[in-house]
Amino acid sequence: MNRPDAQPAPAADVLVLQHLFEDGPGYLGEWLDAQGITWHLRCAEAGDLYPASVSGYRGLAVLGGAWSANDERPTLRQTEALIREADTLGIPVIGHCLGGQLMARALGGQVQRLPQPEVGWWPIEHTGSEAARAWFGEARTPTVYQWHQDNFVTLPPGAELLASSATCAHQAFALGPHLAMQFHIEITPAKIHDWLQTPGEAYPVHVLLHRDSVQDPASMNAATLRHQAGSQALADRIYRTWRARWPG
C-alpha cells in the first residue's frame, strides 16, 4: 500500500483507516483480498497521511485501537470528518470497536466509559429486526470477540440499535448503509496472540475484578478454538452485506 500523494486520486474500492500498529485489518484484509477488492490502508501510528476526502472510494472501514474516541488526537478528528463526508456521499462505513465509537461521535452520538470492561469471547443478542437479520443473520446470540471499556452510550439521531450484551447495552447500530460494531469481527488468532503478549497494565487487574466480563488468557485461548470459525463466518456475512450497499 503506497502512501497518498498530495492530491490522491482513489485507485481502490475501499479505504481502511488504522489507528495503531497493534490493531490491523486482520480478517477484513484477508476477506478483501480473497474477494479481489482493491483497498488502501492508512495507519496513523505509521505516520501515514489520511486523505483529505473519501470521494472516489466505494466503502470506508475504520478499525479499532486502545485510544479513547474522546481523546484529542488530530487523526481521530480527521477520521470523524471522513465518516461524515462518507455519509454525505452515500459511501457505506463499517466501524470496528473504536471505529464504531468514532462513527457514533461523528454522526451525533456520544461515547463514554462503561462501569466495567468487556474482554474476550462473549455472546451478544441481536434484536431480530429486519436490519439486524440483514447484517447478522437469523442466529440471535452469536459469540464475538470484545476488548473495550468505552462504548457508544448514545446513538446518533436516526440510528437503529441492532445488538446488545450483558455488559454493554449498545453492541451495534445501523444508520442508513452504515454499520457500527463495538466488537472485533475482524479478529484472528494471530491478533489475539499479539494482544495477550502485551495486554497493558490494566488487563490483569480487570481479570481479577471482573471475572463476569473479562476472560483470563487460558479461558480466552480455549474460547478462540471454539468460536473463531463462527466469528469468521459472521464476518463474511457482515462484510458481504456492507459490500452490497456500495455505490455502483
Short mmCIF file of N, CA and C in Angstrom, two decimals, residues 114-118 122-123 148 151 164-171 212-214:
data_model
loop_
_atom_site.label_atom_id
_atom_site.label_comp_id
_atom_site.label_asym_id
_atom_site.label_seq_id
_atom_site.Cartn_x
_atom_site.Cartn_y
_atom_site.Cartn_z
N LEU A 114 -17.66 2.63 30.28
CA LEU A 114 -18.63 1.74 30.90
C LEU A 114 -18.23 1.44 32.35
N PRO A 115 -19.17 0.96 33.17
CA PRO A 115 -18.83 0.61 34.55
C PRO A 115 -17.77 -0.47 34.64
N GLN A 116 -17.74 -1.40 33.68
CA GLN A 116 -16.71 -2.42 33.68
C GLN A 116 -16.35 -2.79 32.25
N PRO A 117 -15.12 -3.27 32.03
CA PRO A 117 -14.68 -3.61 30.67
C PRO A 117 -15.28 -4.92 30.21
N GLU A 118 -15.13 -5.17 28.93
CA GLU A 118 -15.59 -6.41 28.32
C GLU A 118 -14.45 -6.92 27.44
N TRP A 122 -17.60 -13.29 24.11
CA TRP A 122 -18.86 -13.17 24.84
C TRP A 122 -20.03 -13.13 23.87
N PRO A 123 -21.17 -13.68 24.28
CA PRO A 123 -22.34 -13.64 23.39
C PRO A 123 -22.97 -12.26 23.34
N HIS A 148 -12.80 -3.86 25.08
CA HIS A 148 -13.12 -2.43 25.19
C HIS A 148 -13.58 -2.10 26.60
N ASN A 151 -17.88 2.83 25.21
CA ASN A 151 -18.98 2.38 24.38
C ASN A 151 -19.74 3.58 23.85
N SER A 164 -27.02 -6.14 21.65
CA SER A 164 -26.56 -5.77 22.99
C SER A 164 -25.92 -7.00 23.63
N SER A 165 -25.30 -6.79 24.80
CA SER A 165 -24.75 -7.88 25.59
C SER A 165 -25.00 -7.60 27.05
N ALA A 166 -24.67 -8.57 27.91
CA ALA A 166 -24.93 -8.41 29.33
C ALA A 166 -24.18 -7.23 29.93
N THR A 167 -22.99 -6.96 29.42
CA THR A 167 -22.16 -5.88 29.96
C THR A 167 -22.36 -4.57 29.22
N CYS A 168 -22.74 -4.66 27.96
CA CYS A 168 -22.73 -3.49 27.09
C CYS A 168 -24.05 -3.42 26.32
N ALA A 169 -24.88 -2.44 26.64
CA ALA A 169 -26.22 -2.35 26.06
C ALA A 169 -26.21 -2.04 24.57
N HIS A 170 -25.15 -1.39 24.09
CA HIS A 170 -25.09 -0.97 22.69
C HIS A 170 -23.92 -1.67 22.01
N GLN A 171 -24.19 -2.80 21.37
CA GLN A 171 -23.15 -3.56 20.70
C GLN A 171 -23.05 -3.25 19.21
N ASP A 212 -16.79 -11.78 35.40
CA ASP A 212 -18.01 -11.99 34.62
C ASP A 212 -17.97 -11.31 33.26
N SER A 213 -16.92 -10.51 32.99
CA SER A 213 -16.84 -9.84 31.70
C SER A 213 -15.44 -9.77 31.11
N VAL A 214 -14.44 -10.28 31.82
CA VAL A 214 -13.05 -10.26 31.33
C VAL A 214 -12.47 -11.66 31.49
#
